[in-house]
Tab-separated table of C-alpha atoms and ligand atoms in Angstrom:
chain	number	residue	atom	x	y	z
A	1452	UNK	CA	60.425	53.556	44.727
A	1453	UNK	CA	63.826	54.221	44.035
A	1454	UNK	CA	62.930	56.819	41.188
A	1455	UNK	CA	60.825	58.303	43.708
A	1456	UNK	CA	63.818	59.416	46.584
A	1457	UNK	CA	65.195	60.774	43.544
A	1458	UNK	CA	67.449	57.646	42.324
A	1459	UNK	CA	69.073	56.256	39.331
A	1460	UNK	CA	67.324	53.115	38.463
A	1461	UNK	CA	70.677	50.752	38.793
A	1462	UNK	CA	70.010	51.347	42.665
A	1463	UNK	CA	67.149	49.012	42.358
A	1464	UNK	CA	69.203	46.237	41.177
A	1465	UNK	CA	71.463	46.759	44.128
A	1466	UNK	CA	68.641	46.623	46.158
A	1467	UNK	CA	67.088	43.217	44.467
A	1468	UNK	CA	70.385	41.619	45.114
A	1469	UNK	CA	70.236	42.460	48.889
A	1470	UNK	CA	67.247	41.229	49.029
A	1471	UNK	CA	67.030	38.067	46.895
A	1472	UNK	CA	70.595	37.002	46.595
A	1473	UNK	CA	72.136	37.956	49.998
A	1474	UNK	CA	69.314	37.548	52.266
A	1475	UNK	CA	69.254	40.458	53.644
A	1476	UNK	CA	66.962	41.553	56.438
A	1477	UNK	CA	67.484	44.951	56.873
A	1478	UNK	CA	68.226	47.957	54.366
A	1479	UNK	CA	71.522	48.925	56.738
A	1480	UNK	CA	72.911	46.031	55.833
A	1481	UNK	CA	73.263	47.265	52.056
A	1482	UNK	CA	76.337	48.500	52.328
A	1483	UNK	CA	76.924	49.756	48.917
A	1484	UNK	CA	73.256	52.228	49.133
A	1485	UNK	CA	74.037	56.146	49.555
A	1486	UNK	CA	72.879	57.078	53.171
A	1487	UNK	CA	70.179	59.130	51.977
A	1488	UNK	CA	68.514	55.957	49.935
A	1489	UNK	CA	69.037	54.058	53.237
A	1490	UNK	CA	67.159	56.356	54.794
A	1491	UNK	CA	64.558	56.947	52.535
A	1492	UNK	CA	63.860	53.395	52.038
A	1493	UNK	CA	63.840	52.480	56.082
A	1494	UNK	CA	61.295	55.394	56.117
A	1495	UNK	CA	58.909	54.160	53.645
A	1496	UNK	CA	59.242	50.451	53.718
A	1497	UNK	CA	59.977	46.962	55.603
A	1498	UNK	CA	61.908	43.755	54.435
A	1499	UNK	CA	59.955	41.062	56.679
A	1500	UNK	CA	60.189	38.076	55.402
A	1501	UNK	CA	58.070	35.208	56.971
A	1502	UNK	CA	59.836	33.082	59.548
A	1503	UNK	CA	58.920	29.795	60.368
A	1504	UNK	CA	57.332	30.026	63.860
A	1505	UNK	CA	57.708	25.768	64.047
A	1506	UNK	CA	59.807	23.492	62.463
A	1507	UNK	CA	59.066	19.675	62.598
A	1508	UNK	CA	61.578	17.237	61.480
A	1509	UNK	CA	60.820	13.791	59.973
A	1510	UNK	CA	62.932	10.741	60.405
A	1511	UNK	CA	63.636	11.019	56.594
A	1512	UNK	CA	65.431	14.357	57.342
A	1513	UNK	CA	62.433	16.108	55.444
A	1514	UNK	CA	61.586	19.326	57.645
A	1515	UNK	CA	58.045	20.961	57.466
A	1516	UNK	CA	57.836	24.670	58.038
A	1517	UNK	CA	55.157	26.349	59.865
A	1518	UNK	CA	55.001	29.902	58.561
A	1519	UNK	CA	52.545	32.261	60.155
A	1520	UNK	CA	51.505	35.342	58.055
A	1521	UNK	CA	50.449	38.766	59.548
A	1522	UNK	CA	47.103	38.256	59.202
A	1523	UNK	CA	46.950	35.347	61.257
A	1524	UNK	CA	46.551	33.066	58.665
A	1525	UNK	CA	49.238	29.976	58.453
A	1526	UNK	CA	50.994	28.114	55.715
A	1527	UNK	CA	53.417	25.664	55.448
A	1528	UNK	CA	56.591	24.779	53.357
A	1529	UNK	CA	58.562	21.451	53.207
A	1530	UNK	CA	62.201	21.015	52.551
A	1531	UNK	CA	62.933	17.058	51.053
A	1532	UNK	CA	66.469	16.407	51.019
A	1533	UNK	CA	67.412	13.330	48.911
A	1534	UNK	CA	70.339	11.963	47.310
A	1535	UNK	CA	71.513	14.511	44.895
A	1536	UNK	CA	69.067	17.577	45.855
A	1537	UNK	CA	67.499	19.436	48.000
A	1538	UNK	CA	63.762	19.997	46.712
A	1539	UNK	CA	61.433	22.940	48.305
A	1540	UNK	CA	57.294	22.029	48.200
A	1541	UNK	CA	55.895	25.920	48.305
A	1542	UNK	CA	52.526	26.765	49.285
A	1543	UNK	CA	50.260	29.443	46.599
A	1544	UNK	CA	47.428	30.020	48.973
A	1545	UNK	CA	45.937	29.594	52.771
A	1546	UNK	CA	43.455	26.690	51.935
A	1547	UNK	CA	42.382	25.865	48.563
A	1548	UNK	CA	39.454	25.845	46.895
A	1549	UNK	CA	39.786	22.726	44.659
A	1550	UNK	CA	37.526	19.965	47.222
A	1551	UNK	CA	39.894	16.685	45.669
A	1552	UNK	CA	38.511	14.625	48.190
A	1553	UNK	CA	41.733	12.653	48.942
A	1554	UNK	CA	43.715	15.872	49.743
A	1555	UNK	CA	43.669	16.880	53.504
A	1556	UNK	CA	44.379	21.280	52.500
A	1557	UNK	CA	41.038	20.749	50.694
A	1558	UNK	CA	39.470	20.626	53.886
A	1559	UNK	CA	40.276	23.879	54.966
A	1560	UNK	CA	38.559	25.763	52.108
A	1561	UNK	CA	40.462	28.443	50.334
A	1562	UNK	CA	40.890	30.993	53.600
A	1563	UNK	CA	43.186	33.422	51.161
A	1564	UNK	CA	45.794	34.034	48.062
A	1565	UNK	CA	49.288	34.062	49.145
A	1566	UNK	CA	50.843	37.471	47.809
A	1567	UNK	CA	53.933	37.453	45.739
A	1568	UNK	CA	56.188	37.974	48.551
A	1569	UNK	CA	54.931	35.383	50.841
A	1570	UNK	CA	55.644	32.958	48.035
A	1571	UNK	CA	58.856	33.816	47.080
A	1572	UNK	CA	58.961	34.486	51.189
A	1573	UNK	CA	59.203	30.466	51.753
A	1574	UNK	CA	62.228	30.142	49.787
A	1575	UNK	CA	63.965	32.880	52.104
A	1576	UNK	CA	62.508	31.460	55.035
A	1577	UNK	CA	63.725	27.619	53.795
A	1578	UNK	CA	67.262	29.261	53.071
A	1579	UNK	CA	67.563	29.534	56.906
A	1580	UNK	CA	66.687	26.448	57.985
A	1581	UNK	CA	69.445	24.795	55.680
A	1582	UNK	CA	72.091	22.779	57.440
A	1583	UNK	CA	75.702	23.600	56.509
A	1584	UNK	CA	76.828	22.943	52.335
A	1585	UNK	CA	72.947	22.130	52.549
A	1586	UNK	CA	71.217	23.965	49.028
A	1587	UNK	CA	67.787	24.281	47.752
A	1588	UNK	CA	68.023	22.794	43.771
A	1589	UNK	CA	64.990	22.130	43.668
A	1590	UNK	CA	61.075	24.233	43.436
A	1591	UNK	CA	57.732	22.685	43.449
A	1592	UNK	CA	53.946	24.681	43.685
A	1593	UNK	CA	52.940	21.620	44.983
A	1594	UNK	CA	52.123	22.906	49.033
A	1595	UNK	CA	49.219	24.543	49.806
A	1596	UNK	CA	46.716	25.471	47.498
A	1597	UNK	CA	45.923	26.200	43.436
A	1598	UNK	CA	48.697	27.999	41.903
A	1599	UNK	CA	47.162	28.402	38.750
A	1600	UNK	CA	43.846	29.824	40.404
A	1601	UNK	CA	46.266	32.603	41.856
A	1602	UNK	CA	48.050	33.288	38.899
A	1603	UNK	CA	49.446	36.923	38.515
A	1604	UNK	CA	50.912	36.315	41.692
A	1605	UNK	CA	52.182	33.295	40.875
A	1606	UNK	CA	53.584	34.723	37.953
A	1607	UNK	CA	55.379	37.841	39.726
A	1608	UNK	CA	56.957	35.191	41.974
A	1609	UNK	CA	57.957	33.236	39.153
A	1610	UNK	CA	59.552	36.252	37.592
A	1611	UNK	CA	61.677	37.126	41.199
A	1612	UNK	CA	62.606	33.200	41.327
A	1613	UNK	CA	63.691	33.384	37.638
A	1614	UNK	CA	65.625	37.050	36.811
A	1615	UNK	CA	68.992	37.704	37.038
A	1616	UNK	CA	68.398	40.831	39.588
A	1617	UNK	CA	66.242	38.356	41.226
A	1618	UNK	CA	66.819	34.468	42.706
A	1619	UNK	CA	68.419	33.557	38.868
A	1620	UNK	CA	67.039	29.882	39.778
A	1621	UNK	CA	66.731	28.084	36.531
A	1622	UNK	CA	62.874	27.881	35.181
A	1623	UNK	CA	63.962	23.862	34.380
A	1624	UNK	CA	64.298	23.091	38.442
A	1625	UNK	CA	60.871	24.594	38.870
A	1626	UNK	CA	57.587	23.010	38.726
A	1627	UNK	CA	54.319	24.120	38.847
A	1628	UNK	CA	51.848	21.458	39.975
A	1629	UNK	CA	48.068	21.804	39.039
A	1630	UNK	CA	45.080	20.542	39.618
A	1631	UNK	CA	44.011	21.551	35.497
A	1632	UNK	CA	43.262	24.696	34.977
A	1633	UNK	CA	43.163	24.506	31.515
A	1634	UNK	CA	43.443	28.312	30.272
A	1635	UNK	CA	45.979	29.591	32.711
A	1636	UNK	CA	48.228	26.031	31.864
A	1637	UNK	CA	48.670	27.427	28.466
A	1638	UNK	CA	49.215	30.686	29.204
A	1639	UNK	CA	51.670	29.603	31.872
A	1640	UNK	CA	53.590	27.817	29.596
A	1641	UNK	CA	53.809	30.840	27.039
A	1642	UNK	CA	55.421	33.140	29.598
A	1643	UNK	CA	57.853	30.803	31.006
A	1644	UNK	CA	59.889	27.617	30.646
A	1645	UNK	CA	59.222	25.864	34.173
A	1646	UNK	CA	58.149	22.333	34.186
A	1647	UNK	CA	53.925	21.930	34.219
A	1648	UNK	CA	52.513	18.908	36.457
A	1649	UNK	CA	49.552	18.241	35.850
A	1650	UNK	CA	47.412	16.125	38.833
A	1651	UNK	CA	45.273	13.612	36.908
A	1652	UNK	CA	44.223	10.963	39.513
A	1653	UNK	CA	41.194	9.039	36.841
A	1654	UNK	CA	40.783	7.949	33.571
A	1655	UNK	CA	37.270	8.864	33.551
A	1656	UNK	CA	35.358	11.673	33.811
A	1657	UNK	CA	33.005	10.412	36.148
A	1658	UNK	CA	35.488	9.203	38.702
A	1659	UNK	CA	37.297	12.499	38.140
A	1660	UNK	CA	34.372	14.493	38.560
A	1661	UNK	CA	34.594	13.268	42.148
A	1662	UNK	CA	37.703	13.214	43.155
A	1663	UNK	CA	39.125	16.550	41.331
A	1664	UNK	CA	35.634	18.109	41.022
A	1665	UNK	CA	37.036	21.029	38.681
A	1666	UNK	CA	36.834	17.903	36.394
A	1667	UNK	CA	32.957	18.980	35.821
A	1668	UNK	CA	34.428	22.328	34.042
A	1669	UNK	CA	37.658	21.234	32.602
A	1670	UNK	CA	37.062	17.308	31.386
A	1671	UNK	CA	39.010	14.574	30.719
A	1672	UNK	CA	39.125	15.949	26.476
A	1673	UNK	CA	39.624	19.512	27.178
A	1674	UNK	CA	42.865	18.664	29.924
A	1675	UNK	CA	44.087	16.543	27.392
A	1676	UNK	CA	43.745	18.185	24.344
A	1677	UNK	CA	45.360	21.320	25.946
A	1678	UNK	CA	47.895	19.299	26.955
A	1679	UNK	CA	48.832	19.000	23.562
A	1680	UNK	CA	48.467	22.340	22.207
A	1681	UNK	CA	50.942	23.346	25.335
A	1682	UNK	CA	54.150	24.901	23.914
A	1683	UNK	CA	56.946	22.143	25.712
A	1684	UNK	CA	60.382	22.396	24.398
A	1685	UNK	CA	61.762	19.667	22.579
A	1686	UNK	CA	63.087	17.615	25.101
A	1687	UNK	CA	59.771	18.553	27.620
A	1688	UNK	CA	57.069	16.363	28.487
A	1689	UNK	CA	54.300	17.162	30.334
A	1690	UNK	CA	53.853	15.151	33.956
A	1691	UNK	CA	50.729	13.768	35.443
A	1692	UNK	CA	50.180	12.783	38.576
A	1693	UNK	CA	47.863	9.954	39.440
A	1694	UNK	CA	47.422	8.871	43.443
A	1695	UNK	CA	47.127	5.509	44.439
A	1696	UNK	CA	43.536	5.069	45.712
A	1697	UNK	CA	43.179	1.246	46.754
A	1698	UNK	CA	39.725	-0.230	44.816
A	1699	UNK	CA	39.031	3.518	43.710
A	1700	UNK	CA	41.498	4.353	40.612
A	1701	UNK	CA	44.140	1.231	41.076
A	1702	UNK	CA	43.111	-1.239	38.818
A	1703	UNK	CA	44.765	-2.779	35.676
A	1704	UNK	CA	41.634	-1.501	33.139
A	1705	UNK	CA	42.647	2.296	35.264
A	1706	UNK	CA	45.816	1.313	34.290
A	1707	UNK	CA	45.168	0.435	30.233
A	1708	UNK	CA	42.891	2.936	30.028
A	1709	UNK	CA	45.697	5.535	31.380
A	1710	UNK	CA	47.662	4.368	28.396
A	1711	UNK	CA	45.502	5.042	26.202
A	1712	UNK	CA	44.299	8.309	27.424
A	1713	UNK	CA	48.111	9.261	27.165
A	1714	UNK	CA	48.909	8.082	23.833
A	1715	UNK	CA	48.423	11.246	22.006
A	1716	UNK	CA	51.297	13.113	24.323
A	1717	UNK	CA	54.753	13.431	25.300
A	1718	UNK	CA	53.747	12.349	29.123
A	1719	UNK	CA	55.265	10.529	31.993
A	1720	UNK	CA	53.337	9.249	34.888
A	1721	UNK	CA	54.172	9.922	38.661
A	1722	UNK	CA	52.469	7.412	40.519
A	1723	UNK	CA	52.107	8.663	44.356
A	1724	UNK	CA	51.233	6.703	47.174
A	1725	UNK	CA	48.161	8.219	48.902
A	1726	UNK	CA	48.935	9.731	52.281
A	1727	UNK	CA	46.267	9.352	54.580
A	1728	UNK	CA	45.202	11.715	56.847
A	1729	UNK	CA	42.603	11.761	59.812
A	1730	UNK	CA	38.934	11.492	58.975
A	1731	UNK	CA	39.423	10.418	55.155
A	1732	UNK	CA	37.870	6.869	54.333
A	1733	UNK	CA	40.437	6.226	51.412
A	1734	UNK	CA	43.335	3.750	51.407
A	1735	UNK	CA	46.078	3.770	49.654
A	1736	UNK	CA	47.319	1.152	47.182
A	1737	UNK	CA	49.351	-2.099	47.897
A	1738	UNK	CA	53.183	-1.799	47.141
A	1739	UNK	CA	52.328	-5.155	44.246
A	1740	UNK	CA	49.569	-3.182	43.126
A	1741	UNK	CA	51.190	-0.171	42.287
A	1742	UNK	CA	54.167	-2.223	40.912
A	1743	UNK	CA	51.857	-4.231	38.827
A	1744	UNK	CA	49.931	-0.701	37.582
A	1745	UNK	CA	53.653	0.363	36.690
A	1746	UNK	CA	54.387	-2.306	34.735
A	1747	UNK	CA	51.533	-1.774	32.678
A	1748	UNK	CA	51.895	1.714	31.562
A	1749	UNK	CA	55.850	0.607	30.856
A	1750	UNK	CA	54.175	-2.259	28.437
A	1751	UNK	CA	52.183	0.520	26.741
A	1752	UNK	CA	55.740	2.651	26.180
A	1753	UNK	CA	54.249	5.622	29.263
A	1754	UNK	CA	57.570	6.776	31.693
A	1755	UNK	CA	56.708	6.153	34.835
A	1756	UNK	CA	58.145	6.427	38.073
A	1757	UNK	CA	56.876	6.054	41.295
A	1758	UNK	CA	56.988	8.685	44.274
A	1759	UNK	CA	57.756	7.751	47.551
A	1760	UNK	CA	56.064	9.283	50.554
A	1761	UNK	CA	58.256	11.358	52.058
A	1762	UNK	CA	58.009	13.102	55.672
A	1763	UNK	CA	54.600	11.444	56.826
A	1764	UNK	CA	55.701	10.986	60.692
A	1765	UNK	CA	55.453	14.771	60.672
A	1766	UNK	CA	52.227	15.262	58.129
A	1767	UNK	CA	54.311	17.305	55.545
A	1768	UNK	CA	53.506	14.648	52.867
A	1769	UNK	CA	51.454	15.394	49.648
A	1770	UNK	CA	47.911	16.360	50.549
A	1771	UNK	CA	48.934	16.371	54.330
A	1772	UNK	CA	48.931	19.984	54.697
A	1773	UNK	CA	46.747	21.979	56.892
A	1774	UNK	CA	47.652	24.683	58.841
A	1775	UNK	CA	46.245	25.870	61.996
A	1776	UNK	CA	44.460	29.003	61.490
A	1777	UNK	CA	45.633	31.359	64.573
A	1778	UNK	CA	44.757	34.559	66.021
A	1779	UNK	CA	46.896	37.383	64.744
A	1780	UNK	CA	49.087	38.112	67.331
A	1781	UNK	CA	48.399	41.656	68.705
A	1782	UNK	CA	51.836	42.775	68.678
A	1783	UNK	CA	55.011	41.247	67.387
A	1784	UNK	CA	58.441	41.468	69.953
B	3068	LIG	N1	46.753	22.120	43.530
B	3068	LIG	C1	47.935	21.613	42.889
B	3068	LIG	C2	49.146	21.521	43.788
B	3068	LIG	C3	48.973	20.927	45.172
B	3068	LIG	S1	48.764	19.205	45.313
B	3068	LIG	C4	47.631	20.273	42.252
B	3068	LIG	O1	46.510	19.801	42.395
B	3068	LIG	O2	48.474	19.728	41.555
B	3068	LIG	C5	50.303	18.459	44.960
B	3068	LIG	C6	50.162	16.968	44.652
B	3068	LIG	O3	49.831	16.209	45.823
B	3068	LIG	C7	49.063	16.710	43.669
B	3068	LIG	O4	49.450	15.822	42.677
B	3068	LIG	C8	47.999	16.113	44.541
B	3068	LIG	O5	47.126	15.370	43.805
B	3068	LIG	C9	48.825	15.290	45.504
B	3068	LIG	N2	48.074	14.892	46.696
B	3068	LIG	C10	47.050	15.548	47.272
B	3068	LIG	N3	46.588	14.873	48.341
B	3068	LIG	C11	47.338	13.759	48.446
B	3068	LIG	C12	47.366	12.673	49.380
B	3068	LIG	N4	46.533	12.623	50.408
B	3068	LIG	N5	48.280	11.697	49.197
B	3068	LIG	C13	49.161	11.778	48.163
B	3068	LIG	N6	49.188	12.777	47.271
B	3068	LIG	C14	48.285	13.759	47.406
């Protein structure tokens, strides 16, 4: 664009930084552009990025961002402040198609892929809902949707959160969260260094074929055994995620067998308490149950920690996310 109004091409750093760095929302405000670029670029194109038309705030401080696209469509984004950071859960598409029957998003069925600049639009959206010396350290793809099953947007977002004439966010406070997509894991990991999650949930392939039905084409073997082809760096180790499900995936043989199923990687374990949402039949584990699970894995040498729920007074907790499809509005004031 900036070759095309006739341009040298350092004029579209300038304009990155305004955009990604600065915050920026309008090209006016990029004070070091030649009037006739300004001009140009107000003529041919619009910085709008999404704003969050609600904000609810938990108790815990966590805040859940209701971001409504142009289309109509809705997706939300959830700051969790903690001790020593300030983590940002980002949605990669309206919906999802994945059906894991303990996640509430599933229910809406995959409505659309986010594009690249309504992903990286959640981080500038966050930005402004920061409280004062409050800053994002932290990036998770683990909102709305299947990153992986949206990936070269994924992967142009990645690129804006990770350049220097972009976000420069470090690839090792980002983490992309997936359900298993087994080729585009690999291939994700050969184009950048970010941090791969991987949501496990069973230790068999017939419990996961229910609960993470993309189990049927990626099983238990073929997860794992890409798991350790992936290219980690030396200190890296892949993360699984395994939900609590009381009586479903809880028990100490789940727990042994987990071990086992482990052995041949560099893992850890997150253990996450299931979040219940309206109209799902599963509970989630006891407190001693999840303890004694824990203790278990320790016993067979497998880091694990255990995540606490985080912002469920307001629904922005893992798997609580749904967004209210609205009517595109007909005009916008
Ligand atoms: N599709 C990606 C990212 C979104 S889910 C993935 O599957 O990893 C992010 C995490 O929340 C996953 O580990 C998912 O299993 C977990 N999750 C989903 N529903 C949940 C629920 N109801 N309670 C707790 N965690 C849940």
């Amino acid at each position: 664009m900036v070759a095309e109004a006739g341009e040298r091409s350092y004029r579209a750093r300038q304009i990155a930084h305004w955009v990604w760095q600065k915050n920026v929302d309008s090209f006016e405000a990029m004070r070091d552009l030649p009037e006739g670029l300004k001009l140009h670029l107000k003529e041919h194109f619009t910085i709008a990025p999404p704003r969050a038309a609600r904000v609810s705030r938990s108790a815990d401080r966590t805040r859940k961002l209701l971001l409504e696209l142009g289309d109509g469509e809705a997706i939300e984004t959830v700051i969790i402040p903690a001790d020593d950071r300030v983590t940002l859960c980002i949605s990669s598409q309206a919906g999802c198609a994945m059906d894991c029957e303990f996640c509430a998003t599933a229910r809406m069925g995959l409505h659309r892929n986010l594009t690249t600049a309504e992903t990286v639009g959640q981080i500038v959206a966050a930005r402004r809902e920061l409280e004062p010396g409050e800053e994002l350290t932290n990036y998770v793809f683990m909102g709305m949707g299947e990153p992986l099953a949206n990936y070269p947007r994924l992967t142009r977002a990645l690129t804006i959160m990770t350049a220097g004439w972009g976000m420069a966010i470090s690839p090792r406070r980002i983490t992309v969260s997936t359900v298993g997509l087994v080729p585009m894991m690999e291939r994700l990991l050969a184009e950048f260094q970010v941090n791969l999650a991987v949501s496990l949930h069973a230790t068999t392939d017939e419990l996961r074929d229910r609960l993470a039905p993309i189990n049927r084409r990626y099983p238990l073997a073929e997860l794992i055994g890409a798991c350790r082809r992936l290219p980690l760096k030396r200190r890296n180790r892949v993360m699984f995620e395994y939900v609590m499900l009381e009586g479903v995936n809880d028990s100490l043989a789940d727990a042994r067998r987990l071990v086992k199923l482990l052995s041949p990687l560099r893992a850890k374990v997150n253990l996450i308490f299931f979040n219940p949402f309206a109209g799902s039949p599963l509970r989630a584990s006891s407190r001693a149950q999840v303890e004694a699970f824990r203790a278990i894995l320790h016993q067979g040498n497998l880091t694990a920690t255990v995540r606490e729920s985080r912002g469920t007074d307001i629904q922005a907790a893992c798997g609580q996310l749904y967004a209210v499809h609205h009517e595109a509005p007909a005009e916008r004031v």
